[in-house]
Amino acid sequence: MITKFITDVSTKFNPFSKRGKTCRIFLAQLPPSARQTMKINTKILPRTSREGSTLSLKFKDGKELQLDTEKLTIKDVMEEVDRHSRMLNRQADLMGN
């Protein structure tokens, strides 16, 4: 997963629910240096909560992704993140950065 272009990560999930699995795995996939390069906000819902899990991402170009992690698997989420990150990487390569 390409995390170089992510500036902000916000998650909301119930760690005891099966539906929160995608958010948990996504956070685990972030590199250890992520706290230095991006802002990470995590809201842990109580065990009895019926609220859905969400993942919000902001990229360096200003694009925001709102992902419903109850319907998406971790593979789908990583595919979406990588798709936009590869586009930003291509733009950076063309500009010579």
mmCIF file of N, CA and C in Angstrom:
data_model
loop_
_atom_site.group_PDB
_atom_site.id
_atom_site.type_symbol
_atom_site.label_atom_id
_atom_site.label_comp_id
_atom_site.label_asym_id
_atom_site.label_seq_id
_atom_site.Cartn_x
_atom_site.Cartn_y
_atom_site.Cartn_z
ATOM 1 N N MET A 1 0.854 -1.175 0.000
ATOM 2 C CA MET A 1 0.000 0.000 0.000
ATOM 3 C C MET A 1 0.902 1.241 0.000
ATOM 4 N N ILE A 2 0.598 2.177 -0.868
ATOM 5 C CA ILE A 2 1.383 3.403 -0.997
ATOM 6 C C ILE A 2 0.787 4.454 -0.052
ATOM 7 N N THR A 3 1.529 4.809 0.992
ATOM 8 C CA THR A 3 1.023 5.769 1.981
ATOM 9 C C THR A 3 1.719 7.118 1.883
ATOM 10 N N LYS A 4 2.605 7.274 0.945
ATOM 11 C CA LYS A 4 3.404 8.491 0.795
ATOM 12 C C LYS A 4 2.548 9.744 0.586
ATOM 13 N N PHE A 5 1.405 9.615 -0.047
ATOM 14 C CA PHE A 5 0.590 10.771 -0.412
ATOM 15 C C PHE A 5 -0.603 10.993 0.523
ATOM 16 N N ILE A 6 -0.768 10.173 1.538
ATOM 17 C CA ILE A 6 -1.877 10.326 2.485
ATOM 18 C C ILE A 6 -1.475 11.340 3.546
ATOM 19 N N THR A 7 -2.355 12.311 3.814
ATOM 20 C CA THR A 7 -2.064 13.326 4.833
ATOM 21 C C THR A 7 -2.913 13.155 6.080
ATOM 22 N N ASP A 8 -4.085 12.539 5.957
ATOM 23 C CA ASP A 8 -4.991 12.442 7.095
ATOM 24 C C ASP A 8 -5.778 11.136 7.018
ATOM 25 N N VAL A 9 -5.852 10.438 8.145
ATOM 26 C CA VAL A 9 -6.618 9.194 8.248
ATOM 27 C C VAL A 9 -7.548 9.326 9.441
ATOM 28 N N SER A 10 -8.842 9.126 9.226
ATOM 29 C CA SER A 10 -9.825 9.140 10.307
ATOM 30 C C SER A 10 -10.631 7.851 10.232
ATOM 31 N N THR A 11 -10.707 7.163 11.364
ATOM 32 C CA THR A 11 -11.466 5.917 11.409
ATOM 33 C C THR A 11 -12.434 5.943 12.571
ATOM 34 N N LYS A 12 -13.514 5.208 12.398
ATOM 35 C CA LYS A 12 -14.507 5.020 13.457
ATOM 36 C C LYS A 12 -14.956 3.575 13.351
ATOM 37 N N PHE A 13 -14.739 2.802 14.433
ATOM 38 C CA PHE A 13 -15.109 1.394 14.362
ATOM 39 C C PHE A 13 -15.263 0.805 15.754
ATOM 40 N N ASN A 14 -15.979 -0.302 15.797
ATOM 41 C CA ASN A 14 -16.150 -1.087 17.011
ATOM 42 C C ASN A 14 -15.146 -2.237 16.927
ATOM 43 N N PRO A 15 -14.125 -2.252 17.792
ATOM 44 C CA PRO A 15 -13.098 -3.287 17.672
ATOM 45 C C PRO A 15 -13.595 -4.701 18.005
ATOM 46 N N PHE A 16 -14.754 -4.794 18.645
ATOM 47 C CA PHE A 16 -15.293 -6.095 19.022
ATOM 48 C C PHE A 16 -16.232 -6.671 17.971
ATOM 49 N N SER A 17 -16.532 -5.875 16.956
ATOM 50 C CA SER A 17 -17.457 -6.298 15.905
ATOM 51 C C SER A 17 -16.683 -6.838 14.707
ATOM 52 N N LYS A 18 -17.275 -7.790 14.033
ATOM 53 C CA LYS A 18 -16.669 -8.330 12.816
ATOM 54 C C LYS A 18 -16.601 -7.252 11.730
ATOM 55 N N ARG A 19 -17.549 -6.317 11.764
ATOM 56 C CA ARG A 19 -17.590 -5.253 10.760
ATOM 57 C C ARG A 19 -16.448 -4.243 10.919
ATOM 58 N N GLY A 20 -15.772 -4.240 12.062
ATOM 59 C CA GLY A 20 -14.654 -3.333 12.291
ATOM 60 C C GLY A 20 -13.317 -3.896 11.846
ATOM 61 N N LYS A 21 -13.325 -5.094 11.318
ATOM 62 C CA LYS A 21 -12.086 -5.782 10.936
ATOM 63 C C LYS A 21 -11.300 -5.017 9.871
ATOM 64 N N THR A 22 -11.982 -4.484 8.885
ATOM 65 C CA THR A 22 -11.298 -3.784 7.795
ATOM 66 C C THR A 22 -10.536 -2.570 8.324
ATOM 67 N N CYS A 23 -11.149 -1.802 9.222
ATOM 68 C CA CYS A 23 -10.466 -0.633 9.802
ATOM 69 C C CYS A 23 -9.259 -1.055 10.625
ATOM 70 N N ARG A 24 -9.414 -2.101 11.406
ATOM 71 C CA ARG A 24 -8.305 -2.586 12.241
ATOM 72 C C ARG A 24 -7.121 -3.009 11.374
ATOM 73 N N ILE A 25 -7.398 -3.735 10.318
ATOM 74 C CA ILE A 25 -6.322 -4.209 9.443
ATOM 75 C C ILE A 25 -5.677 -3.030 8.703
ATOM 76 N N PHE A 26 -6.499 -2.058 8.270
ATOM 77 C CA PHE A 26 -5.945 -0.890 7.574
ATOM 78 C C PHE A 26 -4.974 -0.142 8.484
ATOM 79 N N LEU A 27 -5.364 0.089 9.723
ATOM 80 C CA LEU A 27 -4.480 0.786 10.659
ATOM 81 C C LEU A 27 -3.204 -0.008 10.916
ATOM 82 N N ALA A 28 -3.313 -1.321 10.949
ATOM 83 C CA ALA A 28 -2.137 -2.164 11.159
ATOM 84 C C ALA A 28 -1.193 -2.122 9.958
ATOM 85 N N GLN A 29 -1.723 -1.848 8.764
ATOM 86 C CA GLN A 29 -0.912 -1.804 7.549
ATOM 87 C C GLN A 29 -0.122 -0.504 7.403
ATOM 88 N N LEU A 30 -0.458 0.528 8.184
ATOM 89 C CA LEU A 30 0.275 1.792 8.093
ATOM 90 C C LEU A 30 1.688 1.595 8.628
ATOM 91 N N PRO A 31 2.671 2.210 7.987
ATOM 92 C CA PRO A 31 4.060 2.039 8.437
ATOM 93 C C PRO A 31 4.294 2.720 9.794
ATOM 94 N N PRO A 32 5.329 2.312 10.523
ATOM 95 C CA PRO A 32 5.606 2.908 11.836
ATOM 96 C C PRO A 32 5.867 4.415 11.786
ATOM 97 N N SER A 33 6.372 4.897 10.681
ATOM 98 C CA SER A 33 6.664 6.328 10.555
ATOM 99 C C SER A 33 5.439 7.154 10.161
ATOM 100 N N ALA A 34 4.271 6.535 10.094
ATOM 101 C CA ALA A 34 3.065 7.214 9.621
ATOM 102 C C ALA A 34 2.678 8.393 10.507
ATOM 103 N N ARG A 35 2.887 8.298 11.793
ATOM 104 C CA ARG A 35 2.515 9.396 12.696
ATOM 105 C C ARG A 35 3.312 10.664 12.414
ATOM 106 N N GLN A 36 4.470 10.550 11.809
ATOM 107 C CA GLN A 36 5.288 11.716 11.495
ATOM 108 C C GLN A 36 4.824 12.412 10.230
ATOM 109 N N THR A 37 4.225 11.664 9.313
ATOM 110 C CA THR A 37 3.872 12.227 8.008
ATOM 111 C C THR A 37 2.382 12.449 7.812
ATOM 112 N N MET A 38 1.552 11.866 8.668
ATOM 113 C CA MET A 38 0.101 12.024 8.504
ATOM 114 C C MET A 38 -0.582 12.144 9.862
ATOM 115 N N LYS A 39 -1.749 12.755 9.822
ATOM 116 C CA LYS A 39 -2.552 12.902 11.025
ATOM 117 C C LYS A 39 -3.500 11.702 11.097
ATOM 118 N N ILE A 40 -3.486 10.990 12.210
ATOM 119 C CA ILE A 40 -4.311 9.798 12.362
ATOM 120 C C ILE A 40 -5.286 10.005 13.514
ATOM 121 N N ASN A 41 -6.576 9.957 13.199
ATOM 122 C CA ASN A 41 -7.632 10.075 14.204
ATOM 123 C C ASN A 41 -8.400 8.766 14.249
ATOM 124 N N THR A 42 -8.535 8.225 15.443
ATOM 125 C CA THR A 42 -9.247 6.968 15.603
ATOM 126 C C THR A 42 -10.309 7.130 16.677
ATOM 127 N N LYS A 43 -11.536 6.770 16.344
ATOM 128 C CA LYS A 43 -12.621 6.784 17.324
ATOM 129 C C LYS A 43 -13.055 5.336 17.539
ATOM 130 N N ILE A 44 -12.867 4.872 18.769
ATOM 131 C CA ILE A 44 -13.248 3.511 19.118
ATOM 132 C C ILE A 44 -14.659 3.549 19.679
ATOM 133 N N LEU A 45 -15.547 2.808 19.072
ATOM 134 C CA LEU A 45 -16.930 2.745 19.520
ATOM 135 C C LEU A 45 -17.078 1.695 20.626
ATOM 136 N N PRO A 46 -18.035 1.878 21.517
ATOM 137 C CA PRO A 46 -18.240 0.880 22.578
ATOM 138 C C PRO A 46 -18.751 -0.443 22.011
ATOM 139 N N ARG A 47 -18.599 -1.464 22.807
ATOM 140 C CA ARG A 47 -18.974 -2.818 22.391
ATOM 141 C C ARG A 47 -20.445 -2.913 21.976
ATOM 142 N N THR A 48 -21.320 -2.172 22.626
ATOM 143 C CA THR A 48 -22.759 -2.257 22.358
ATOM 144 C C THR A 48 -23.217 -1.341 21.228
ATOM 145 N N SER A 49 -22.303 -0.586 20.628
ATOM 146 C CA SER A 49 -22.650 0.374 19.583
ATOM 147 C C SER A 49 -23.141 -0.326 18.318
ATOM 148 N N ARG A 50 -24.123 0.285 17.685
ATOM 149 C CA ARG A 50 -24.647 -0.223 16.409
ATOM 150 C C ARG A 50 -24.229 0.660 15.240
ATOM 151 N N GLU A 51 -23.382 1.666 15.506
ATOM 152 C CA GLU A 51 -22.901 2.538 14.433
ATOM 153 C C GLU A 51 -22.009 1.760 13.487
ATOM 154 N N GLY A 52 -21.983 2.198 12.249
ATOM 155 C CA GLY A 52 -21.166 1.518 11.252
ATOM 156 C C GLY A 52 -19.715 1.960 11.286
ATOM 157 N N SER A 53 -18.857 1.158 10.721
ATOM 158 C CA SER A 53 -17.435 1.475 10.611
ATOM 159 C C SER A 53 -17.201 2.338 9.387
ATOM 160 N N THR A 54 -16.358 3.357 9.551
ATOM 161 C CA THR A 54 -16.025 4.228 8.430
ATOM 162 C C THR A 54 -14.532 4.506 8.407
ATOM 163 N N LEU A 55 -14.050 4.842 7.232
ATOM 164 C CA LEU A 55 -12.654 5.212 7.035
ATOM 165 C C LEU A 55 -12.622 6.409 6.107
ATOM 166 N N SER A 56 -11.988 7.488 6.565
ATOM 167 C CA SER A 56 -11.870 8.704 5.756
ATOM 168 C C SER A 56 -10.394 8.997 5.532
ATOM 169 N N LEU A 57 -10.045 9.271 4.296
ATOM 170 C CA LEU A 57 -8.657 9.553 3.927
ATOM 171 C C LEU A 57 -8.574 10.874 3.182
ATOM 172 N N LYS A 58 -7.511 11.623 3.430
ATOM 173 C CA LYS A 58 -7.227 12.839 2.672
ATOM 174 C C LYS A 58 -5.842 12.680 2.067
ATOM 175 N N PHE A 59 -5.727 13.128 0.830
ATOM 176 C CA PHE A 59 -4.467 13.019 0.109
ATOM 177 C C PHE A 59 -3.832 14.394 -0.065
ATOM 178 N N LYS A 60 -2.572 14.414 -0.480
ATOM 179 C CA LYS A 60 -1.828 15.663 -0.632
ATOM 180 C C LYS A 60 -2.442 16.593 -1.667
ATOM 181 N N ASP A 61 -3.142 16.045 -2.638
ATOM 182 C CA ASP A 61 -3.760 16.886 -3.666
ATOM 183 C C ASP A 61 -5.119 17.435 -3.228
ATOM 184 N N GLY A 62 -5.581 17.099 -2.013
ATOM 185 C CA GLY A 62 -6.838 17.603 -1.484
ATOM 186 C C GLY A 62 -8.011 16.654 -1.641
ATOM 187 N N LYS A 63 -7.835 15.571 -2.357
ATOM 188 C CA LYS A 63 -8.928 14.618 -2.552
ATOM 189 C C LYS A 63 -9.241 13.897 -1.243
ATOM 190 N N GLU A 64 -10.534 13.724 -0.987
ATOM 191 C CA GLU A 64 -10.985 13.007 0.195
ATOM 192 C C GLU A 64 -11.718 11.743 -0.228
ATOM 193 N N LEU A 65 -11.397 10.636 0.423
ATOM 194 C CA LEU A 65 -12.087 9.371 0.190
ATOM 195 C C LEU A 65 -12.866 9.014 1.451
ATOM 196 N N GLN A 66 -14.143 8.761 1.303
ATOM 197 C CA GLN A 66 -14.989 8.282 2.395
ATOM 198 C C GLN A 66 -15.346 6.843 2.054
ATOM 199 N N LEU A 67 -14.822 5.911 2.823
ATOM 200 C CA LEU A 67 -15.026 4.497 2.524
ATOM 201 C C LEU A 67 -15.885 3.847 3.594
ATOM 202 N N ASP A 68 -16.892 3.116 3.157
ATOM 203 C CA ASP A 68 -17.749 2.361 4.071
ATOM 204 C C ASP A 68 -17.114 0.982 4.240
ATOM 205 N N THR A 69 -16.414 0.801 5.338
ATOM 206 C CA THR A 69 -15.649 -0.428 5.518
ATOM 207 C C THR A 69 -16.511 -1.626 5.897
ATOM 208 N N GLU A 70 -17.800 -1.400 6.119
ATOM 209 C CA GLU A 70 -18.681 -2.538 6.380
ATOM 210 C C GLU A 70 -18.964 -3.311 5.102
ATOM 211 N N LYS A 71 -18.930 -2.603 3.976
ATOM 212 C CA LYS A 71 -19.230 -3.241 2.688
ATOM 213 C C LYS A 71 -17.965 -3.615 1.911
ATOM 214 N N LEU A 72 -16.831 -3.005 2.263
ATOM 215 C CA LEU A 72 -15.587 -3.240 1.548
ATOM 216 C C LEU A 72 -14.651 -4.126 2.363
ATOM 217 N N THR A 73 -13.909 -4.959 1.677
ATOM 218 C CA THR A 73 -12.875 -5.755 2.342
ATOM 219 C C THR A 73 -11.590 -4.943 2.371
ATOM 220 N N ILE A 74 -10.606 -5.425 3.101
ATOM 221 C CA ILE A 74 -9.323 -4.718 3.165
ATOM 222 C C ILE A 74 -8.671 -4.670 1.786
ATOM 223 N N LYS A 75 -8.867 -5.688 1.001
ATOM 224 C CA LYS A 75 -8.313 -5.704 -0.361
ATOM 225 C C LYS A 75 -8.921 -4.586 -1.205
ATOM 226 N N ASP A 76 -10.238 -4.371 -1.088
ATOM 227 C CA ASP A 76 -10.910 -3.301 -1.822
ATOM 228 C C ASP A 76 -10.421 -1.923 -1.374
ATOM 229 N N VAL A 77 -10.251 -1.747 -0.069
ATOM 230 C CA VAL A 77 -9.795 -0.461 0.471
ATOM 231 C C VAL A 77 -8.373 -0.169 -0.016
ATOM 232 N N MET A 78 -7.514 -1.148 0.074
ATOM 233 C CA MET A 78 -6.132 -0.945 -0.375
ATOM 234 C C MET A 78 -6.065 -0.674 -1.878
ATOM 235 N N GLU A 79 -6.939 -1.297 -2.635
ATOM 236 C CA GLU A 79 -6.995 -1.057 -4.076
ATOM 237 C C GLU A 79 -7.387 0.386 -4.372
ATOM 238 N N GLU A 80 -8.379 0.907 -3.656
ATOM 239 C CA GLU A 80 -8.810 2.304 -3.835
ATOM 240 C C GLU A 80 -7.690 3.273 -3.468
ATOM 241 N N VAL A 81 -7.030 3.027 -2.346
ATOM 242 C CA VAL A 81 -5.949 3.905 -1.884
ATOM 243 C C VAL A 81 -4.791 3.861 -2.879
ATOM 244 N N ASP A 82 -4.413 2.682 -3.297
ATOM 245 C CA ASP A 82 -3.303 2.550 -4.241
ATOM 246 C C ASP A 82 -3.622 3.159 -5.600
ATOM 247 N N ARG A 83 -4.865 3.069 -6.024
ATOM 248 C CA ARG A 83 -5.249 3.635 -7.326
ATOM 249 C C ARG A 83 -4.976 5.137 -7.351
ATOM 250 N N HIS A 84 -5.420 5.837 -6.311
ATOM 251 C CA HIS A 84 -5.209 7.290 -6.276
ATOM 252 C C HIS A 84 -3.739 7.625 -6.006
ATOM 253 N N SER A 85 -3.074 6.849 -5.162
ATOM 254 C CA SER A 85 -1.663 7.101 -4.859
ATOM 255 C C SER A 85 -0.785 6.902 -6.086
ATOM 256 N N ARG A 86 -1.097 5.906 -6.902
ATOM 257 C CA ARG A 86 -0.323 5.690 -8.134
ATOM 258 C C ARG A 86 -0.496 6.858 -9.095
ATOM 259 N N MET A 87 -1.713 7.413 -9.156
ATOM 260 C CA MET A 87 -1.956 8.568 -10.011
ATOM 261 C C MET A 87 -1.121 9.757 -9.531
ATOM 262 N N LEU A 88 -1.085 9.987 -8.216
ATOM 263 C CA LEU A 88 -0.284 11.086 -7.670
ATOM 264 C C LEU A 88 1.206 10.840 -7.883
ATOM 265 N N ASN A 89 1.615 9.585 -7.781
ATOM 266 C CA ASN A 89 3.018 9.234 -8.013
ATOM 267 C C ASN A 89 3.401 9.506 -9.464
ATOM 268 N N ARG A 90 2.510 9.166 -10.394
ATOM 269 C CA ARG A 90 2.764 9.436 -11.813
ATOM 270 C C ARG A 90 2.883 10.922 -12.064
ATOM 271 N N GLN A 91 2.009 11.728 -11.458
ATOM 272 C CA GLN A 91 2.068 13.174 -11.620
ATOM 273 C C GLN A 91 3.380 13.737 -11.065
ATOM 274 N N ALA A 92 3.811 13.223 -9.913
ATOM 275 C CA ALA A 92 5.055 13.672 -9.314
ATOM 276 C C ALA A 92 6.254 13.307 -10.208
ATOM 277 N N ASP A 93 6.226 12.112 -10.804
ATOM 278 C CA ASP A 93 7.300 11.696 -11.703
ATOM 279 C C ASP A 93 7.348 12.569 -12.952
ATOM 280 N N LEU A 94 6.185 12.936 -13.491
ATOM 281 C CA LEU A 94 6.154 13.771 -14.686
ATOM 282 C C LEU A 94 6.638 15.179 -14.407
ATOM 283 N N MET A 95 6.429 15.660 -13.176
ATOM 284 C CA MET A 95 6.880 16.994 -12.808
ATOM 285 C C MET A 95 8.357 16.992 -12.395
ATOM 286 N N GLY A 96 8.921 15.805 -12.223
ATOM 287 C CA GLY A 96 10.338 15.711 -11.878
ATOM 288 C C GLY A 96 10.620 15.803 -10.391
ATOM 289 N N ASN A 97 9.620 15.569 -9.569
ATOM 290 C CA ASN A 97 9.828 15.620 -8.103
ATOM 291 C C ASN A 97 10.225 14.284 -7.566
#
